[in-house]
Coordinates of C-alpha atoms in Angstrom, one line a residue:
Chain A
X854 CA 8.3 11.0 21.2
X855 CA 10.6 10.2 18.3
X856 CA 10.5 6.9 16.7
X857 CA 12.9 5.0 18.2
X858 CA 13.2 6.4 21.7
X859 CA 10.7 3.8 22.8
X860 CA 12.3 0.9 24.1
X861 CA 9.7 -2.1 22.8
X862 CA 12.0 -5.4 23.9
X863 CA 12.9 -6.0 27.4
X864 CA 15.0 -8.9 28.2
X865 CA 13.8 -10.9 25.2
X866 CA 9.8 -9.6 25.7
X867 CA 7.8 -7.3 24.0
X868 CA 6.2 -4.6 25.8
X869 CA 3.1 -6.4 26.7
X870 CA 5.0 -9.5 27.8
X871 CA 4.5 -11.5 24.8
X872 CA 7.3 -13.6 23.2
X873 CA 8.6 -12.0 19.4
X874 CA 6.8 -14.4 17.3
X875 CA 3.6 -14.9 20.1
X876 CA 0.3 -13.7 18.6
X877 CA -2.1 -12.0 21.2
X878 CA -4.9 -12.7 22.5
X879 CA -7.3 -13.9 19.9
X880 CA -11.3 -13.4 20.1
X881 CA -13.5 -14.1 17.6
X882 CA -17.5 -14.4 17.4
X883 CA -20.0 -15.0 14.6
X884 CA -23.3 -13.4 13.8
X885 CA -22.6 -10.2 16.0
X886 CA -24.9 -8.2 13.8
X887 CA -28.6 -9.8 13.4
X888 CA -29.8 -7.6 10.7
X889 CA -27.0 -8.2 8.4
X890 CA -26.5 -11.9 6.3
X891 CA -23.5 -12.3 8.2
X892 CA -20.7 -10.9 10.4
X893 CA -18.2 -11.6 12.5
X894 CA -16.3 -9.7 16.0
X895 CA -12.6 -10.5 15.5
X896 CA -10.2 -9.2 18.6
X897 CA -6.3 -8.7 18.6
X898 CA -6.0 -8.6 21.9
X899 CA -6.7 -4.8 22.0
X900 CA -7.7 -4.5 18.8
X901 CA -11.3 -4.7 17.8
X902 CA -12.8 -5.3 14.5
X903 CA -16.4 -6.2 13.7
X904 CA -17.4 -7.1 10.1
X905 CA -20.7 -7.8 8.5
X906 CA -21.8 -8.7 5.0
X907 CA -24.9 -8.0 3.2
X908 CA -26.0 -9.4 0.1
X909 CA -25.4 -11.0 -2.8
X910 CA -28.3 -8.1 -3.3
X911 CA -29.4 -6.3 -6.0
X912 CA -27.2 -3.5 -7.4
X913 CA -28.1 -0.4 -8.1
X914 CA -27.8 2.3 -9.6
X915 CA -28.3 -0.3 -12.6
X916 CA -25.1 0.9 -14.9
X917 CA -23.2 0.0 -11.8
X918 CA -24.2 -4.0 -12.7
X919 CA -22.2 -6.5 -14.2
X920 CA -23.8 -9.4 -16.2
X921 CA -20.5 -11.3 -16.1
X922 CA -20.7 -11.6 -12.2
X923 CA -21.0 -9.3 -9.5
X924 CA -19.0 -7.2 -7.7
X925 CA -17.7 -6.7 -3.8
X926 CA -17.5 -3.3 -2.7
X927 CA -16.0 -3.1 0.8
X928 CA -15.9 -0.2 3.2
X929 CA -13.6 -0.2 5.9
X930 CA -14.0 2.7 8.5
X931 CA -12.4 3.6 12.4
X932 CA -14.8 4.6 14.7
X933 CA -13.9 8.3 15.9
X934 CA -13.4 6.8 19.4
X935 CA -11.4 3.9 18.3
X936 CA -8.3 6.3 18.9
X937 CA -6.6 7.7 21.0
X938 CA -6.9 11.6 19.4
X939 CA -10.6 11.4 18.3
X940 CA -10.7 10.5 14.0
X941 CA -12.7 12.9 12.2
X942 CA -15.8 10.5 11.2
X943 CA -16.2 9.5 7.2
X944 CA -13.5 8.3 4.9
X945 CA -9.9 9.8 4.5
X946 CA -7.1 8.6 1.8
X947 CA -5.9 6.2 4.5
X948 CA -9.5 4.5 4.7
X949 CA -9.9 4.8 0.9
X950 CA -6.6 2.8 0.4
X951 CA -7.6 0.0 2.8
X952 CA -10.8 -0.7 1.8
X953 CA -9.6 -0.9 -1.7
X954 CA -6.7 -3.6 -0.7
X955 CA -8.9 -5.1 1.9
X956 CA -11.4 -5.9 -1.1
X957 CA -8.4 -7.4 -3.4
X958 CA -7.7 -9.0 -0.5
X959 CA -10.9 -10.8 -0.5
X960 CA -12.2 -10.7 -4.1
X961 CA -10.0 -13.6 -5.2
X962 CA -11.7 -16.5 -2.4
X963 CA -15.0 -15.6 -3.9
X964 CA -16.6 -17.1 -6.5
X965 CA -18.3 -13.8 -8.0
X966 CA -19.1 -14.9 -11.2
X967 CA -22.3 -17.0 -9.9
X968 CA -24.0 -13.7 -8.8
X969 CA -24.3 -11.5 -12.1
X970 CA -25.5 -8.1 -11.6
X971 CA -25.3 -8.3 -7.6
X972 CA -23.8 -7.2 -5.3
X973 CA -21.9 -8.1 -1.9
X974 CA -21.0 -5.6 0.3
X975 CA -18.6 -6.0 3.5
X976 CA -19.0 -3.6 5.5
X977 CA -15.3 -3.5 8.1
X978 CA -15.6 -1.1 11.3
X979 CA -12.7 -0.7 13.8
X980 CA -14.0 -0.3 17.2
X981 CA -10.8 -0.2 19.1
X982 CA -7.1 0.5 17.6
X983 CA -4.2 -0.9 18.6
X984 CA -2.3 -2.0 16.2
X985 CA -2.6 -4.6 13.2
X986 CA -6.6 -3.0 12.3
X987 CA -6.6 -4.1 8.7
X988 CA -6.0 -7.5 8.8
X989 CA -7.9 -7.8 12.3
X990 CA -10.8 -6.2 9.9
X991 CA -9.7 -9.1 7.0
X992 CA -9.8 -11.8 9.4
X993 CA -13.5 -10.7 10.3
X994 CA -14.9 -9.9 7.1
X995 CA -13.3 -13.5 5.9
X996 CA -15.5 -15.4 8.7
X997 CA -18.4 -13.0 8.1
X998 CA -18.7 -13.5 4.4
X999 CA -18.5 -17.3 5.3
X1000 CA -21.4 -17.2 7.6
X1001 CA -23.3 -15.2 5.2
X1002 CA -22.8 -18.5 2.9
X1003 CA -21.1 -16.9 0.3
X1004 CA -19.5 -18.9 -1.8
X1005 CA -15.6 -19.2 -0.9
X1006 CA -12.9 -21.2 -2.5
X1007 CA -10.8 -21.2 0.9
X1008 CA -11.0 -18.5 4.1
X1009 CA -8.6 -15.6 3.9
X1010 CA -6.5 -15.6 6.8
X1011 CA -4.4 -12.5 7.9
X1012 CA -2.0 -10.7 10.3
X1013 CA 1.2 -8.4 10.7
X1014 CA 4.7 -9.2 10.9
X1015 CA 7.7 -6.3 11.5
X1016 CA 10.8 -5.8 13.0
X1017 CA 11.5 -3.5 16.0
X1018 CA 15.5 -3.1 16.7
X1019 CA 16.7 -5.8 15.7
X1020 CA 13.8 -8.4 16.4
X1021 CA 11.8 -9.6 14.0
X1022 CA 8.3 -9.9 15.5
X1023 CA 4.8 -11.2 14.9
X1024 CA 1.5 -9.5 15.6
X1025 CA 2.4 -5.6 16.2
X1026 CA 0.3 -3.5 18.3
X1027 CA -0.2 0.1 18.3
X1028 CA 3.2 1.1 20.0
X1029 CA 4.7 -1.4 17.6
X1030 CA 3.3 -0.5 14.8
X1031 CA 4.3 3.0 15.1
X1032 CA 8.1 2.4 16.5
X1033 CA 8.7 -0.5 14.1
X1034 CA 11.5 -0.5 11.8
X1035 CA 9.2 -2.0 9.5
X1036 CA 6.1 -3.6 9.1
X1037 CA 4.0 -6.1 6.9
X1038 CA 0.5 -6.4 6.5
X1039 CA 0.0 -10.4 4.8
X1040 CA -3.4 -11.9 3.8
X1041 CA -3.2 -15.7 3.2
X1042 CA -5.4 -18.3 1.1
X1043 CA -4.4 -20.9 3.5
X1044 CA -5.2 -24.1 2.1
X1045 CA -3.9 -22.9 -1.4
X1046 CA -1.2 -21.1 0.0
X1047 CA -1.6 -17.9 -1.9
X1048 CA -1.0 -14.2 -0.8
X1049 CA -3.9 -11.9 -1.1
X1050 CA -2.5 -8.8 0.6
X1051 CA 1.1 -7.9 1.2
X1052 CA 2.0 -4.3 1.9
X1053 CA 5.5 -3.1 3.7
X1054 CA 6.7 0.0 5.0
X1055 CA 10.1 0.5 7.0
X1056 CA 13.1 -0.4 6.2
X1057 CA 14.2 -4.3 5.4
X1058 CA 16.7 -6.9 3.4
X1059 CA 15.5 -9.1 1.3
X1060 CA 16.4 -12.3 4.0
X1061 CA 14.6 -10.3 6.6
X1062 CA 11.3 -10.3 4.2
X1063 CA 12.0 -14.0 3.4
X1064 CA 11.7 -15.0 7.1
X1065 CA 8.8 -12.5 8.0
X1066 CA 6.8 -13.9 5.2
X1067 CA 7.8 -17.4 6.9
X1068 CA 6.3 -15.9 10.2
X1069 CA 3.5 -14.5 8.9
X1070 CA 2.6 -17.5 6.5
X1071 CA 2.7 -19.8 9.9
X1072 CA 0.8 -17.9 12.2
X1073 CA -2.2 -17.7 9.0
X1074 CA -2.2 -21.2 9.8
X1075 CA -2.8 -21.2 13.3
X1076 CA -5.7 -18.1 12.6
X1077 CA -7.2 -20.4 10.1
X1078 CA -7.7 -23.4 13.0
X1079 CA -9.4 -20.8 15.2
X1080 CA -11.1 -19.6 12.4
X1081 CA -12.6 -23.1 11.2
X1082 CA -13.2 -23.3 15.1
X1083 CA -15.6 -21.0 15.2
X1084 CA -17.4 -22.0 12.1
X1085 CA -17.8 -25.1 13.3
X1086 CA -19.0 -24.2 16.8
X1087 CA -21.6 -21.9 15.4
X1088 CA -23.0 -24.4 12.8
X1089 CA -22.1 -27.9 14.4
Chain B
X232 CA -9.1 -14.4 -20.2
X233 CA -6.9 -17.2 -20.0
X234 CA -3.5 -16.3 -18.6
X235 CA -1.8 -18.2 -21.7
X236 CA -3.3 -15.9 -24.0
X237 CA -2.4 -13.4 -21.6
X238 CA 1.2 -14.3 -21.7
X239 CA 1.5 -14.6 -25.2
X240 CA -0.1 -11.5 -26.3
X241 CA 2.0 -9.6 -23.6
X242 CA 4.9 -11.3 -25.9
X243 CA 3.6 -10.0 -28.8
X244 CA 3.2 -6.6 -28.0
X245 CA 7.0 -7.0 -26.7
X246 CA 8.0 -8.1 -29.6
X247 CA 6.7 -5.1 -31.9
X248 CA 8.3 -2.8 -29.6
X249 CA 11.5 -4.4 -29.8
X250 CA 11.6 -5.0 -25.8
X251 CA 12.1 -7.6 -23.7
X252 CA 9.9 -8.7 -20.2
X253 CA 12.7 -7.6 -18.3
X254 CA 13.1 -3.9 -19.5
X255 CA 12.5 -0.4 -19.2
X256 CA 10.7 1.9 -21.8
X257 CA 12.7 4.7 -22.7
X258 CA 13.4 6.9 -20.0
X259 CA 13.5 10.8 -20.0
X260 CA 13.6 12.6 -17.1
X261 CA 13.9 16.8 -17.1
X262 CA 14.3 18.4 -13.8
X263 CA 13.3 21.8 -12.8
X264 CA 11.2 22.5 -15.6
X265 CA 8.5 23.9 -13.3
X266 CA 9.7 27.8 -12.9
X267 CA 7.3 28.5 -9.9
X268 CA 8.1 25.7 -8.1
X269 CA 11.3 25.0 -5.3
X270 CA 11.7 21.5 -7.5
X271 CA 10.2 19.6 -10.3
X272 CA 10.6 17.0 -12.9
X273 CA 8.8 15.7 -15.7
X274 CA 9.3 12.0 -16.6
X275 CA 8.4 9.9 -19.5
X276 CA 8.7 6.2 -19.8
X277 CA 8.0 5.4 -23.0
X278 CA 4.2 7.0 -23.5
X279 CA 4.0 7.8 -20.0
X280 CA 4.4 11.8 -18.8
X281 CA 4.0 12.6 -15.5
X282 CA 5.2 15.6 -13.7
X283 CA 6.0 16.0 -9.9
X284 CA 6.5 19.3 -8.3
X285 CA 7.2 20.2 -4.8
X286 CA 6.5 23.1 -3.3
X287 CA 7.3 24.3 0.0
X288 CA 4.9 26.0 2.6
X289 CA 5.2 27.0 6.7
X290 CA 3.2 25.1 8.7
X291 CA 2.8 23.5 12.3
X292 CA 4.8 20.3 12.6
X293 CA 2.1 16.8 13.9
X294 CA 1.8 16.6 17.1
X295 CA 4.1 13.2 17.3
X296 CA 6.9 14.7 15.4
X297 CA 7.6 18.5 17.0
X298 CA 11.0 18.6 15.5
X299 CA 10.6 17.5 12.2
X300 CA 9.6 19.2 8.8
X301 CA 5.9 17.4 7.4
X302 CA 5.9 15.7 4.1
X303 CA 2.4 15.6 1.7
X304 CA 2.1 13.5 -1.2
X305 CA -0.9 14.0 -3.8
X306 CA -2.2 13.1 -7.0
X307 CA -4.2 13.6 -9.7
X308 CA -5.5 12.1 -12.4
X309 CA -6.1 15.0 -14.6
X310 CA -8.8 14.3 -17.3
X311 CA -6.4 15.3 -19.9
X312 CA -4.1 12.4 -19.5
X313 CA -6.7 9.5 -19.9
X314 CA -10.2 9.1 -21.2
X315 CA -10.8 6.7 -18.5
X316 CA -9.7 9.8 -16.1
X317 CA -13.0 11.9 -14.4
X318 CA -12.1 15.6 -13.0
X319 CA -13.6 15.7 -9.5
X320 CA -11.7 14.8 -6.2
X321 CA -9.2 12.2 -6.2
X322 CA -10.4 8.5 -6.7
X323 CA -9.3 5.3 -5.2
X324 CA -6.5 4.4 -7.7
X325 CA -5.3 8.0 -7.6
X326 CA -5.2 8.1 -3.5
X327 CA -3.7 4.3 -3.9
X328 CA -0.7 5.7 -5.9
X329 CA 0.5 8.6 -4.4
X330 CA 0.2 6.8 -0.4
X331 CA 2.7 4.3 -2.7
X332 CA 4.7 7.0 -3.6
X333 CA 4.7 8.7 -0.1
X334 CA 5.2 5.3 1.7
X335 CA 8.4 5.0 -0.7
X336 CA 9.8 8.4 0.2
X337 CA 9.0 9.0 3.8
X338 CA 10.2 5.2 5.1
X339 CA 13.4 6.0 3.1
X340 CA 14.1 8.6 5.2
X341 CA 14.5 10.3 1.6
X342 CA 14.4 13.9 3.2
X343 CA 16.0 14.8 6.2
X344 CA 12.9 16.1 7.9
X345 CA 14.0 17.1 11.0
X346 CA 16.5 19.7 9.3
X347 CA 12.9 20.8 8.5
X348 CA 12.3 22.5 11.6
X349 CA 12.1 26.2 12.0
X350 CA 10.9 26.5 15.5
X351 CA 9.6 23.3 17.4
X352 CA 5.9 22.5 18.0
X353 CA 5.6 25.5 16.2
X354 CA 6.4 26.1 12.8
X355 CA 8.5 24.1 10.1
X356 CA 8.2 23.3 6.3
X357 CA 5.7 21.4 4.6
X358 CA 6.6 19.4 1.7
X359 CA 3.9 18.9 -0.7
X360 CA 4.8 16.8 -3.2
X361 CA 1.9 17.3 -6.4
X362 CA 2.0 14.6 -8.7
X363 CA 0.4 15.3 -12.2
X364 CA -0.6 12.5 -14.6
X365 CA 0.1 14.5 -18.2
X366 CA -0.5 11.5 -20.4
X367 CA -1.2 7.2 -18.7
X368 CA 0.0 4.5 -20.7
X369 CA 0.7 2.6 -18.1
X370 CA 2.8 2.0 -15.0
X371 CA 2.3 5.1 -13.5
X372 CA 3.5 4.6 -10.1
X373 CA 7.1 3.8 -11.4
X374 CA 7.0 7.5 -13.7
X375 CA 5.3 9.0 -9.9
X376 CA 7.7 7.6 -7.8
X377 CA 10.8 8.6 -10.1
X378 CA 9.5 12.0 -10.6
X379 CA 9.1 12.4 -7.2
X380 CA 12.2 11.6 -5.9
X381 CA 14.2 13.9 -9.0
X382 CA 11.8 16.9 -7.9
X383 CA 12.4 16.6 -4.2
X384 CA 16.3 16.1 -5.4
X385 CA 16.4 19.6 -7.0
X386 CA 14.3 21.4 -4.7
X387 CA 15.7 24.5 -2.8
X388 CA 14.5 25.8 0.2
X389 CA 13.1 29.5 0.0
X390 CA 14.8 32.1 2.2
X391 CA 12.7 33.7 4.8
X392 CA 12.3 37.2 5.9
X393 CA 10.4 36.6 9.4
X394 CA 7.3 35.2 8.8
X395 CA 7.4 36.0 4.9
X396 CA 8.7 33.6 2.2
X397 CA 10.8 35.2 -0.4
X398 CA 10.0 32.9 -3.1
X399 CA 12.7 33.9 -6.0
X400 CA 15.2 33.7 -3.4
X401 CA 16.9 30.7 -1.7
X402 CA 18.4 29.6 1.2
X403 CA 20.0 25.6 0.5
X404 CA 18.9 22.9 -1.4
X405 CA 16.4 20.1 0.5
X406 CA 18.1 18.1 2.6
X407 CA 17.8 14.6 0.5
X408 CA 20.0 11.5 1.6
X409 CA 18.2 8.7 0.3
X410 CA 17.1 8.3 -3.2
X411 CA 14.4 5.2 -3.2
X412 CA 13.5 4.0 -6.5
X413 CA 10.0 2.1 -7.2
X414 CA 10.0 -0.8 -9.4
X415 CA 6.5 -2.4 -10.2
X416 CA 6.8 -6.1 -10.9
X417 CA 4.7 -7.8 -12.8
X418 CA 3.5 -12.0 -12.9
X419 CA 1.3 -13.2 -15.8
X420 CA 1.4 -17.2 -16.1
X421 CA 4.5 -18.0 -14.6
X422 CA 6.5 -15.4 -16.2
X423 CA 7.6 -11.9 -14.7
X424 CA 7.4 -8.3 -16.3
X425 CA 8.4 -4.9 -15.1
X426 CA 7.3 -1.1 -16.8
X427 CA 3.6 -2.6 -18.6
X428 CA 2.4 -0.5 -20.5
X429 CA -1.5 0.4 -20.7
X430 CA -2.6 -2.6 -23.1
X431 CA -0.6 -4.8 -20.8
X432 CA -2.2 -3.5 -17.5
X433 CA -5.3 -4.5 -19.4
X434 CA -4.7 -7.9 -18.8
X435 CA -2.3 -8.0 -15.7
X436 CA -3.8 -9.1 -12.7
X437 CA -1.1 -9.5 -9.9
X438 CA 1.8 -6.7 -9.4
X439 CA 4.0 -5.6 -6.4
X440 CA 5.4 -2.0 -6.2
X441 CA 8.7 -2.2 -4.4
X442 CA 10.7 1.1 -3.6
X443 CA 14.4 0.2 -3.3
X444 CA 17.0 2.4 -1.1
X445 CA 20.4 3.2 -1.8
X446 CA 21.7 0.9 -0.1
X447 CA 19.9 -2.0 -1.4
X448 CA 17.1 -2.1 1.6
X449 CA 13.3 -2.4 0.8
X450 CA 11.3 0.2 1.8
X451 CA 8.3 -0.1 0.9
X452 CA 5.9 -3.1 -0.9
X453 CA 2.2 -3.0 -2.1
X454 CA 0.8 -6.1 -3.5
X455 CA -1.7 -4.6 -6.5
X456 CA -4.3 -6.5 -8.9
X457 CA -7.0 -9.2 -8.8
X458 CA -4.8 -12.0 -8.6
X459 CA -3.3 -14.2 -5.3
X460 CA 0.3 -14.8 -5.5
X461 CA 2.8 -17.7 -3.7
X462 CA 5.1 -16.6 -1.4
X463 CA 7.4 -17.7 -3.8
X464 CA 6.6 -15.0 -6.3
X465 CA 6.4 -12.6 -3.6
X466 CA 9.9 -13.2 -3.0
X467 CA 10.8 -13.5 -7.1
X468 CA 9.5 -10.1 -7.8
X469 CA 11.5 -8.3 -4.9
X470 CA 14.7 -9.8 -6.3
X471 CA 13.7 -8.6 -9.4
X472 CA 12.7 -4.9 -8.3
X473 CA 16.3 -4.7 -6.2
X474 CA 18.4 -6.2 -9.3
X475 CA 16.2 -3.4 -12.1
X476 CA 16.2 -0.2 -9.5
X477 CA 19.4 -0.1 -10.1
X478 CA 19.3 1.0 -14.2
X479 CA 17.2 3.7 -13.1
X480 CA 19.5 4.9 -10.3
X481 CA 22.3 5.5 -12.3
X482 CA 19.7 7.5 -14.4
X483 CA 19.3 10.1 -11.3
X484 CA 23.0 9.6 -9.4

């Protein structure tokens, strides 16, 4: 079906009920992974990301090492089932280009430069898709590299904002997101109120953007109380 | 390094070049120079070359969109244009760029893809869309995007016998309606620079691509660099990128 056909707002409601700027769901879990140093499950209502950290570990190969601090890699990957039309399995330009933003996303909350020549890796798998996967996967990797104990200058909240018809809306799933006139993926520092990630695609004037990033900046907020929630549960 | 030396050797280099934060390196742009291919350009801002080249192919339309032609945008950082530049299959930064690029034209609505369509579900035009780095020196995705976009604008559609493409003959020029144009914005300090070149990249860390339509709408954003930004910025650097898209859209009208 051609984009636009889809009618996503019925009588002031979204397709799944929820209010325009109403998030869904939210789930989140620590230490889902034992092996790993830390990790997190984070789910948008049917969206599911789980994230787990290892390290800071040795680097290697060596010339890969940086005496002035270490480095984050980050891999973020779909699991072939997590869609609807099976994804071929290993990295395409799509997963390339998020892990790369996903890890500027990241890299500024963490205090690298104590962990010369190491590593820390975030690893970011999507186990379900609907909609809103990489800052579902940002959300998770921010609690898991905080449960791993690395240290972090503030969380790194994140989430979607768009516009389908005329609507400007909050949390898009996967009908949304593909239907959308437009959509934003914002990562947050939210105590220092700094943007980490911010990428757009559709079709938008500038006082649309201004109140999205309003939106967006608010509901980091609320994800940032669940997320300190569940922190403090775990470690209470 | 500190962002006030930052700032200040930014001004410096500025300064020797005779050019303000706020302005373009010299701009060239040469369409069709590309004989074998439906369109092309080559672009230079200031040191910059790139060259974009579309070519046009039959293929099956995605699943999603039966009626409409499929665009393709890749890049390459040849190991000519950079020392810094490895031959091999495309690396993060060149994947990064041209799904910037690609974002820019296809949420345009740049082309009109679903004049694309030869016979639906069946078989339609690809646009691929090859973008060449010739020579880096900074701000690349502002020389891709622009290249781009003057390629697509002078491409022609080949006229087909059957299933055959005759390639030295065509049938109309590619339907374009839009023409976005990217602006990279730069913030070092407090202060904000668009085109860097490659000795400013060197010590920029916070930029945001914005591909302006026509019409004044954004169509595409991607935050890029080290560095966290306020959402004041944010908002700073799109008002800059809609204000400066213009000079280079009266470069292509």
């Amino acid at each position: 079906m051609a984009k636009g056909e889809i009618k996503l707002m019925v009588n002031g409601k979204r397709l799944d009920g929820r209010l325009p700027e109403q998030l869904r769901d939210i789930e989140m879990k620590l230490g889902v992974v034992s092996r790993a140093d830390g990790s997190a499950m984070v789910r948008f209502g049917n969206t599911i990301a789980v994230a787990a950290v290892y390290g800071p570990r040795e680097l290697y190969p060596r010339y890969l090492q940086e005496s002035r601090g270490g480095i984050l890699r980050v891999r973020y990957n779909m699991a072939p089932f997590s869609v609807t039309d099976r994804k071929s399995p290993g990295p395409d330009r799509r997963s390339v280009e998020i892990s790369k933003v996903i890890r500027l996303a990241l890299e500024p909350v963490i205090f690298l430069g104590e962990f010369p020549k190491a590593t820390i890796d975030v690893f970011v798998e999507i186990l379900q898709a609907d909609g809103s996967t990489r800052v579902t996967g940002i959300n998770a990797a921010s609690l898991a590299l905080a449960s791993a104990g690395i240290p972090m200058k503030d969380m790194v909240t994140a989430c979607s904002v768009g516009k389908i018809g005329d609507t400007l809306i909050l949390d898009l799933n996967g009908i949304e997101d593909n239907n959308s006139e437009a959509d934003i993926s914002f990562a947050f520092m939210p105590s220092k109120e700094k943007v980490t990630l911010f990428q757009m695609d559709g079709n938008l004037i500038t006082e649309e953007i201004k109140r999205l990033l309003e939106v967006a900046k608010d509901a980091c907020k609320k994800i940032y109380e669940m997320q300190k929630g569940v922190i403090r549960e775990k470690y209470r | 390094m500190s962002e006030e030396y930052a700032i200040d050797l930014i001004e410096t280099w500025r300064k020797l070049d005779g050019r303000k934060l706020d302005e373009f390196r010299k701009i060239e742009i040469e369409p069709n120079i590309i004989k074998n291919a439906e369109g092309s350009a080559h672009v230079k801002l200031g040191g910059t070359e790139v060259i974009a080249g579309v070519k046009l192919v039959l293929g099956e339309p995605f699943a999603d969109t039966p009626n409409e032609g499929v665009l393709i945008v890749n890049a390459e950082f040849t190991p000519l244009a950079s020392p810094d530049f490895e031959s091999g299959p495309p690396g993060e930064n060149a994947v990064e760029l041209a799904r910037i690029v690609d974002r820019g034209i296809r949420e345009s609505k740049c082309i009109k893809l679903e004049e694309l369509c030869i016979e639906p579900e069946k078989k339609v035009w690809c646009v691929f869309i090859d973008i060449h780095i010739i020579n880096h020196q900074g701000n690349l995705i502002d020389a891709a995007a622009l290249a781009s976009v003057v390629a697509l604008m002078n491409a022609k559609i080949p006229k087909l016998d059957g299933e055959k493409i005759i390639r030295e003959e065509f049938e109309r020029q590619l339907p374009v309606q839009y023409k976005p144009v990217t602006v990279t914005v730069c913030k070092v300090k407090d202060k904000f620079l668009i085109d860097p070149t490659l000795e400013d990249e060197s010590v920029i860390q916070a930029k945001l691509s914005v591909a302006v339509r026509d019409d004044g709408k954004v169509c595409a954003m991607q935050k890029q660099g080290k560095e966290e930004l306020n959402v004041e910025d944010l908002e700073k650097m799109i008002d800059i990128a809609i204000e400066k898209s213009e000079e280079i859209r009266k470069l292509i009208r």
